[in-house]
Amino acid sequence: MYFPSLSQLAPHGTTLMALTITAVLLTPGPTNTLLFLAGSRDGFRRSLRLIAAEWIGYMIAIGIWCAFLALAAAIAPWAPAVARACAATYIAYSAIKLWRTAATAGAAGSAAIGPRALFFVTLLNPKAFFFATVVFPPLADGAAALSQAYLLFSSLLLPIAALWIAMGTAVLAYPSATPRQPLVHRIAAGVLLAFSGSMFVSLLASAR
């Protein structure tokens, strides 16, 4: 079933959309965890390039979900659940990989978080599924409505992504931050794993 967007539920739909987008983007998740982690190890300026990867990832993911949901409602109602399971598996894989490389975090020559890694995590971020089903208008509303939603989303994503990087940079500002990078990495891996686990639990609960 394709849910109506927030813009269709109230006269002040744009305000509701903005508040909802802001709240969801501020919520800790796989993408925000990696932005925070990048800021804590690479600094603010070097991590700003990741915002473009997040933006592109969300733009593509939301567009795919909007088209996919419109078709799946009539053809394959089970397909969204399978897609979410794949996303949860990838996030769990990212968490395990992050945990295994935590011991070398902060050391000279340790690998940084690149745009490609952030792009794929964002592409599979379940928040995109939420935005496509609840916030963005359905395809039937036309290109103008979708363009307005994309513009609003972009104007909110950029400063919020920078905020998550800045919070990570605040950790780096302390003299003792670098020696504690392995701990920061393990905490980030735990957050990602918990997020993946919550997705699996939600899928199992909905299947009953």
PDB file of C-alpha atoms in Angstrom:
ATOM      1  CA  MET A   1       0.000   0.000   0.000  1.00  0.00           C
ATOM      2  CA  TYR A   2       1.317   3.446  -0.886  1.00  0.00           C
ATOM      3  CA  PHE A   3       0.840   5.822   2.048  1.00  0.00           C
ATOM      4  CA  PRO A   4      -0.257   9.445   1.482  1.00  0.00           C
ATOM      5  CA  SER A   5       2.515  12.009   1.942  1.00  0.00           C
ATOM      6  CA  LEU A   6       2.489  14.627   4.683  1.00  0.00           C
ATOM      7  CA  SER A   7       1.738  17.303   2.107  1.00  0.00           C
ATOM      8  CA  GLN A   8      -1.604  15.600   1.458  1.00  0.00           C
ATOM      9  CA  LEU A   9      -2.622  15.318   5.115  1.00  0.00           C
ATOM     10  CA  ALA A  10      -2.769  18.945   6.245  1.00  0.00           C
ATOM     11  CA  PRO A  11      -3.018  22.507   4.863  1.00  0.00           C
ATOM     12  CA  HIS A  12       0.462  23.289   6.221  1.00  0.00           C
ATOM     13  CA  GLY A  13       2.046  20.298   4.559  1.00  0.00           C
ATOM     14  CA  THR A  14       5.338  22.050   3.784  1.00  0.00           C
ATOM     15  CA  THR A  15       5.900  22.903   7.445  1.00  0.00           C
ATOM     16  CA  LEU A  16       5.132  19.340   8.476  1.00  0.00           C
ATOM     17  CA  MET A  17       7.475  18.021   5.802  1.00  0.00           C
ATOM     18  CA  ALA A  18      10.290  20.299   6.964  1.00  0.00           C
ATOM     19  CA  LEU A  19       9.865  19.346  10.614  1.00  0.00           C
ATOM     20  CA  THR A  20       9.686  15.644   9.798  1.00  0.00           C
ATOM     21  CA  ILE A  21      12.724  15.722   7.514  1.00  0.00           C
ATOM     22  CA  THR A  22      14.708  17.621  10.145  1.00  0.00           C
ATOM     23  CA  ALA A  23      13.759  15.219  12.923  1.00  0.00           C
ATOM     24  CA  VAL A  24      14.622  12.110  10.888  1.00  0.00           C
ATOM     25  CA  LEU A  25      17.928  13.503   9.574  1.00  0.00           C
ATOM     26  CA  LEU A  26      18.958  14.465  13.117  1.00  0.00           C
ATOM     27  CA  THR A  27      18.236  10.949  14.371  1.00  0.00           C
ATOM     28  CA  PRO A  28      21.335   8.747  14.752  1.00  0.00           C
ATOM     29  CA  GLY A  29      21.614   6.198  11.973  1.00  0.00           C
ATOM     30  CA  PRO A  30      24.184   4.533   9.708  1.00  0.00           C
ATOM     31  CA  THR A  31      24.950   7.619   7.610  1.00  0.00           C
ATOM     32  CA  ASN A  32      25.126  10.009  10.559  1.00  0.00           C
ATOM     33  CA  THR A  33      27.336   7.575  12.445  1.00  0.00           C
ATOM     34  CA  LEU A  34      29.858   7.565   9.605  1.00  0.00           C
ATOM     35  CA  LEU A  35      29.727  11.373   9.277  1.00  0.00           C
ATOM     36  CA  PHE A  36      30.405  11.710  13.000  1.00  0.00           C
ATOM     37  CA  LEU A  37      33.211   9.180  12.777  1.00  0.00           C
ATOM     38  CA  ALA A  38      34.784  10.939   9.776  1.00  0.00           C
ATOM     39  CA  GLY A  39      34.733  14.256  11.614  1.00  0.00           C
ATOM     40  CA  SER A  40      36.336  12.685  14.678  1.00  0.00           C
ATOM     41  CA  ARG A  41      39.253  11.246  12.732  1.00  0.00           C
ATOM     42  CA  ASP A  42      39.735  13.476   9.669  1.00  0.00           C
ATOM     43  CA  GLY A  43      38.539  16.883  10.860  1.00  0.00           C
ATOM     44  CA  PHE A  44      35.765  19.166   9.636  1.00  0.00           C
ATOM     45  CA  ARG A  45      37.160  20.465   6.347  1.00  0.00           C
ATOM     46  CA  ARG A  46      38.409  17.119   5.070  1.00  0.00           C
ATOM     47  CA  SER A  47      35.066  15.483   5.864  1.00  0.00           C
ATOM     48  CA  LEU A  48      32.850  18.053   4.130  1.00  0.00           C
ATOM     49  CA  ARG A  49      33.284  16.219   0.813  1.00  0.00           C
ATOM     50  CA  LEU A  50      31.233  13.383   2.279  1.00  0.00           C
ATOM     51  CA  ILE A  51      28.110  15.561   2.289  1.00  0.00           C
ATOM     52  CA  ALA A  52      27.931  15.385  -1.500  1.00  0.00           C
ATOM     53  CA  ALA A  53      28.088  11.578  -1.325  1.00  0.00           C
ATOM     54  CA  GLU A  54      25.252  11.544   1.221  1.00  0.00           C
ATOM     55  CA  TRP A  55      23.131  13.905  -0.872  1.00  0.00           C
ATOM     56  CA  ILE A  56      23.586  11.877  -4.060  1.00  0.00           C
ATOM     57  CA  GLY A  57      22.888   8.650  -2.186  1.00  0.00           C
ATOM     58  CA  TYR A  58      19.636   9.966  -0.755  1.00  0.00           C
ATOM     59  CA  MET A  59      18.508  11.502  -4.051  1.00  0.00           C
ATOM     60  CA  ILE A  60      18.955   8.215  -5.882  1.00  0.00           C
ATOM     61  CA  ALA A  61      17.532   6.058  -3.089  1.00  0.00           C
ATOM     62  CA  ILE A  62      14.402   8.159  -2.599  1.00  0.00           C
ATOM     63  CA  GLY A  63      13.780   8.281  -6.344  1.00  0.00           C
ATOM     64  CA  ILE A  64      14.135   4.515  -6.652  1.00  0.00           C
ATOM     65  CA  TRP A  65      11.852   3.905  -3.663  1.00  0.00           C
ATOM     66  CA  CYS A  66       9.158   6.261  -4.987  1.00  0.00           C
ATOM     67  CA  ALA A  67       9.103   4.427  -8.318  1.00  0.00           C
ATOM     68  CA  PHE A  68       9.495   1.005  -6.745  1.00  0.00           C
ATOM     69  CA  LEU A  69       6.664   1.421  -4.245  1.00  0.00           C
ATOM     70  CA  ALA A  70       4.281   2.634  -6.907  1.00  0.00           C
ATOM     71  CA  LEU A  71       4.874  -0.581  -8.863  1.00  0.00           C
ATOM     72  CA  ALA A  72       5.241  -3.009  -5.952  1.00  0.00           C
ATOM     73  CA  ALA A  73       1.836  -2.185  -4.525  1.00  0.00           C
ATOM     74  CA  ALA A  74       0.228  -3.977  -7.453  1.00  0.00           C
ATOM     75  CA  ILE A  75       2.899  -6.441  -8.563  1.00  0.00           C
ATOM     76  CA  ALA A  76       4.949  -7.635  -5.579  1.00  0.00           C
ATOM     77  CA  PRO A  77       3.769  -6.463  -2.140  1.00  0.00           C
ATOM     78  CA  TRP A  78       6.547  -8.468  -0.464  1.00  0.00           C
ATOM     79  CA  ALA A  79       9.368  -6.697  -2.330  1.00  0.00           C
ATOM     80  CA  PRO A  80       9.820  -3.745   0.092  1.00  0.00           C
ATOM     81  CA  ALA A  81      10.404  -6.177   2.972  1.00  0.00           C
ATOM     82  CA  VAL A  82      13.069  -8.024   0.985  1.00  0.00           C
ATOM     83  CA  ALA A  83      14.768  -4.737   0.120  1.00  0.00           C
ATOM     84  CA  ARG A  84      14.821  -3.684   3.775  1.00  0.00           C
ATOM     85  CA  ALA A  85      16.307  -7.036   4.753  1.00  0.00           C
ATOM     86  CA  CYS A  86      19.113  -6.521   2.231  1.00  0.00           C
ATOM     87  CA  ALA A  87      19.746  -3.024   3.588  1.00  0.00           C
ATOM     88  CA  ALA A  88      19.875  -4.335   7.168  1.00  0.00           C
ATOM     89  CA  THR A  89      22.361  -7.022   6.109  1.00  0.00           C
ATOM     90  CA  TYR A  90      24.646  -4.485   4.446  1.00  0.00           C
ATOM     91  CA  ILE A  91      24.570  -2.196   7.493  1.00  0.00           C
ATOM     92  CA  ALA A  92      25.449  -5.170   9.720  1.00  0.00           C
ATOM     93  CA  TYR A  93      28.343  -5.995   7.385  1.00  0.00           C
ATOM     94  CA  SER A  94      29.564  -2.376   7.637  1.00  0.00           C
ATOM     95  CA  ALA A  95      29.400  -2.565  11.434  1.00  0.00           C
ATOM     96  CA  ILE A  96      31.444  -5.774  11.567  1.00  0.00           C
ATOM     97  CA  LYS A  97      34.034  -4.346   9.168  1.00  0.00           C
ATOM     98  CA  LEU A  98      34.268  -1.161  11.249  1.00  0.00           C
ATOM     99  CA  TRP A  99      34.756  -3.171  14.432  1.00  0.00           C
ATOM    100  CA  ARG A 100      37.488  -5.339  12.899  1.00  0.00           C
ATOM    101  CA  THR A 101      39.475  -2.282  11.745  1.00  0.00           C
ATOM    102  CA  ALA A 102      39.022  -0.363  15.018  1.00  0.00           C
ATOM    103  CA  ALA A 103      42.415  -1.456  16.401  1.00  0.00           C
ATOM    104  CA  THR A 104      44.279   0.546  13.728  1.00  0.00           C
ATOM    105  CA  ALA A 105      42.031   3.627  13.917  1.00  0.00           C
ATOM    106  CA  GLY A 106      43.945   6.839  14.431  1.00  0.00           C
ATOM    107  CA  ALA A 107      47.246   5.234  13.457  1.00  0.00           C
ATOM    108  CA  ALA A 108      49.356   6.683  10.686  1.00  0.00           C
ATOM    109  CA  GLY A 109      48.210   5.376   7.327  1.00  0.00           C
ATOM    110  CA  SER A 110      44.857   4.106   8.623  1.00  0.00           C
ATOM    111  CA  ALA A 111      42.148   4.194   5.979  1.00  0.00           C
ATOM    112  CA  ALA A 112      39.766   7.139   6.034  1.00  0.00           C
ATOM    113  CA  ILE A 113      36.025   6.988   5.435  1.00  0.00           C
ATOM    114  CA  GLY A 114      35.631   7.746   1.742  1.00  0.00           C
ATOM    115  CA  PRO A 115      32.717   9.127  -0.268  1.00  0.00           C
ATOM    116  CA  ARG A 116      32.069   5.751  -1.910  1.00  0.00           C
ATOM    117  CA  ALA A 117      31.557   3.979   1.428  1.00  0.00           C
ATOM    118  CA  LEU A 118      29.239   6.726   2.658  1.00  0.00           C
ATOM    119  CA  PHE A 119      27.336   6.723  -0.639  1.00  0.00           C
ATOM    120  CA  PHE A 120      26.496   3.008  -0.460  1.00  0.00           C
ATOM    121  CA  VAL A 121      25.524   3.175   3.215  1.00  0.00           C
ATOM    122  CA  THR A 122      23.214   6.098   2.430  1.00  0.00           C
ATOM    123  CA  LEU A 123      21.828   4.368  -0.665  1.00  0.00           C
ATOM    124  CA  LEU A 124      20.722   1.479   1.579  1.00  0.00           C
ATOM    125  CA  ASN A 125      19.715   3.648   4.524  1.00  0.00           C
ATOM    126  CA  PRO A 126      16.143   2.733   5.581  1.00  0.00           C
ATOM    127  CA  LYS A 127      15.457   6.421   6.202  1.00  0.00           C
ATOM    128  CA  ALA A 128      15.165   6.763   2.419  1.00  0.00           C
ATOM    129  CA  PHE A 129      12.306   4.263   2.528  1.00  0.00           C
ATOM    130  CA  PHE A 130      10.577   6.368   5.190  1.00  0.00           C
ATOM    131  CA  PHE A 131      11.037   9.579   3.205  1.00  0.00           C
ATOM    132  CA  ALA A 132       9.658   7.967   0.049  1.00  0.00           C
ATOM    133  CA  THR A 133       6.575   6.545   1.762  1.00  0.00           C
ATOM    134  CA  VAL A 134       5.672   9.306   4.221  1.00  0.00           C
ATOM    135  CA  VAL A 135       7.319  12.610   3.294  1.00  0.00           C
ATOM    136  CA  PHE A 136       7.653  12.731  -0.490  1.00  0.00           C
ATOM    137  CA  PRO A 137       4.535  12.983  -2.660  1.00  0.00           C
ATOM    138  CA  PRO A 138       3.626   9.982  -4.849  1.00  0.00           C
ATOM    139  CA  LEU A 139       4.640  10.007  -8.490  1.00  0.00           C
ATOM    140  CA  ALA A 140       1.042  10.668  -9.481  1.00  0.00           C
ATOM    141  CA  ASP A 141       1.300  14.192  -8.031  1.00  0.00           C
ATOM    142  CA  GLY A 142       3.616  15.210 -10.856  1.00  0.00           C
ATOM    143  CA  ALA A 143       7.155  16.500 -11.336  1.00  0.00           C
ATOM    144  CA  ALA A 144       6.514  19.910  -9.756  1.00  0.00           C
ATOM    145  CA  ALA A 145       5.515  18.436  -6.391  1.00  0.00           C
ATOM    146  CA  LEU A 146       8.483  16.052  -6.404  1.00  0.00           C
ATOM    147  CA  SER A 147      10.886  18.871  -7.312  1.00  0.00           C
ATOM    148  CA  GLN A 148       9.659  20.993  -4.404  1.00  0.00           C
ATOM    149  CA  ALA A 149      10.102  18.065  -2.027  1.00  0.00           C
ATOM    150  CA  TYR A 150      13.633  17.395  -3.307  1.00  0.00           C
ATOM    151  CA  LEU A 151      14.544  21.075  -2.937  1.00  0.00           C
ATOM    152  CA  LEU A 152      13.238  21.216   0.627  1.00  0.00           C
ATOM    153  CA  PHE A 153      15.006  17.984   1.505  1.00  0.00           C
ATOM    154  CA  SER A 154      18.330  19.213   0.074  1.00  0.00           C
ATOM    155  CA  SER A 155      18.160  22.547   1.902  1.00  0.00           C
ATOM    156  CA  LEU A 156      17.805  20.692   5.219  1.00  0.00           C
ATOM    157  CA  LEU A 157      20.233  17.841   4.577  1.00  0.00           C
ATOM    158  CA  LEU A 158      23.306  20.009   3.945  1.00  0.00           C
ATOM    159  CA  PRO A 159      23.431  21.871   7.293  1.00  0.00           C
ATOM    160  CA  ILE A 160      22.392  18.797   9.306  1.00  0.00           C
ATOM    161  CA  ALA A 161      25.138  16.694   7.714  1.00  0.00           C
ATOM    162  CA  ALA A 162      27.644  19.444   8.516  1.00  0.00           C
ATOM    163  CA  LEU A 163      26.387  19.441  12.105  1.00  0.00           C
ATOM    164  CA  TRP A 164      27.076  15.711  12.485  1.00  0.00           C
ATOM    165  CA  ILE A 165      30.595  16.209  11.121  1.00  0.00           C
ATOM    166  CA  ALA A 166      31.110  19.131  13.496  1.00  0.00           C
ATOM    167  CA  MET A 167      30.062  16.997  16.473  1.00  0.00           C
ATOM    168  CA  GLY A 168      32.635  14.429  15.460  1.00  0.00           C
ATOM    169  CA  THR A 169      35.260  17.143  15.051  1.00  0.00           C
ATOM    170  CA  ALA A 170      34.586  18.251  18.620  1.00  0.00           C
ATOM    171  CA  VAL A 171      35.866  14.840  19.745  1.00  0.00           C
ATOM    172  CA  LEU A 172      39.021  15.336  17.679  1.00  0.00           C
ATOM    173  CA  ALA A 173      39.597  18.739  19.304  1.00  0.00           C
ATOM    174  CA  TYR A 174      40.572  17.105  22.602  1.00  0.00           C
ATOM    175  CA  PRO A 175      44.262  16.151  22.898  1.00  0.00           C
ATOM    176  CA  SER A 176      43.303  12.666  24.065  1.00  0.00           C
ATOM    177  CA  ALA A 177      40.954  12.003  21.150  1.00  0.00           C
ATOM    178  CA  THR A 178      43.392  10.313  18.768  1.00  0.00           C
ATOM    179  CA  PRO A 179      44.541   7.580  21.179  1.00  0.00           C
ATOM    180  CA  ARG A 180      40.888   6.820  21.846  1.00  0.00           C
ATOM    181  CA  GLN A 181      39.929   6.443  18.190  1.00  0.00           C
ATOM    182  CA  PRO A 182      39.613   2.624  18.502  1.00  0.00           C
ATOM    183  CA  LEU A 183      36.992   3.128  21.223  1.00  0.00           C
ATOM    184  CA  VAL A 184      35.115   5.678  19.090  1.00  0.00           C
ATOM    185  CA  HIS A 185      35.144   3.197  16.203  1.00  0.00           C
ATOM    186  CA  ARG A 186      33.815   0.360  18.344  1.00  0.00           C
ATOM    187  CA  ILE A 187      31.020   2.559  19.697  1.00  0.00           C
ATOM    188  CA  ALA A 188      30.125   3.567  16.123  1.00  0.00           C
ATOM    189  CA  ALA A 189      30.149  -0.094  15.066  1.00  0.00           C
ATOM    190  CA  GLY A 190      27.827  -0.903  17.971  1.00  0.00           C
ATOM    191  CA  VAL A 191      25.412   1.831  16.887  1.00  0.00           C
ATOM    192  CA  LEU A 192      25.356   0.494  13.326  1.00  0.00           C
ATOM    193  CA  LEU A 193      24.832  -3.072  14.513  1.00  0.00           C
ATOM    194  CA  ALA A 194      22.002  -2.018  16.837  1.00  0.00           C
ATOM    195  CA  PHE A 195      20.378  -0.139  13.965  1.00  0.00           C
ATOM    196  CA  SER A 196      20.608  -3.195  11.741  1.00  0.00           C
ATOM    197  CA  GLY A 197      19.209  -5.403  14.510  1.00  0.00           C
ATOM    198  CA  SER A 198      16.241  -3.099  15.035  1.00  0.00           C
ATOM    199  CA  MET A 199      15.449  -3.368  11.318  1.00  0.00           C
ATOM    200  CA  PHE A 200      15.470  -7.164  11.466  1.00  0.00           C
ATOM    201  CA  VAL A 201      13.265  -7.147  14.559  1.00  0.00           C
ATOM    202  CA  SER A 202      10.828  -4.823  12.825  1.00  0.00           C
ATOM    203  CA  LEU A 203      10.725  -7.089   9.763  1.00  0.00           C
ATOM    204  CA  LEU A 204      10.095 -10.189  11.887  1.00  0.00           C
ATOM    205  CA  ALA A 205       7.352  -8.427  13.831  1.00  0.00           C
ATOM    206  CA  SER A 206       5.583  -7.290  10.654  1.00  0.00           C
ATOM    207  CA  ALA A 207       5.780 -10.809   9.212  1.00  0.00           C
ATOM    208  CA  ARG A 208       3.765 -12.317  12.053  1.00  0.00           C
TER     209      ARG A 208
END
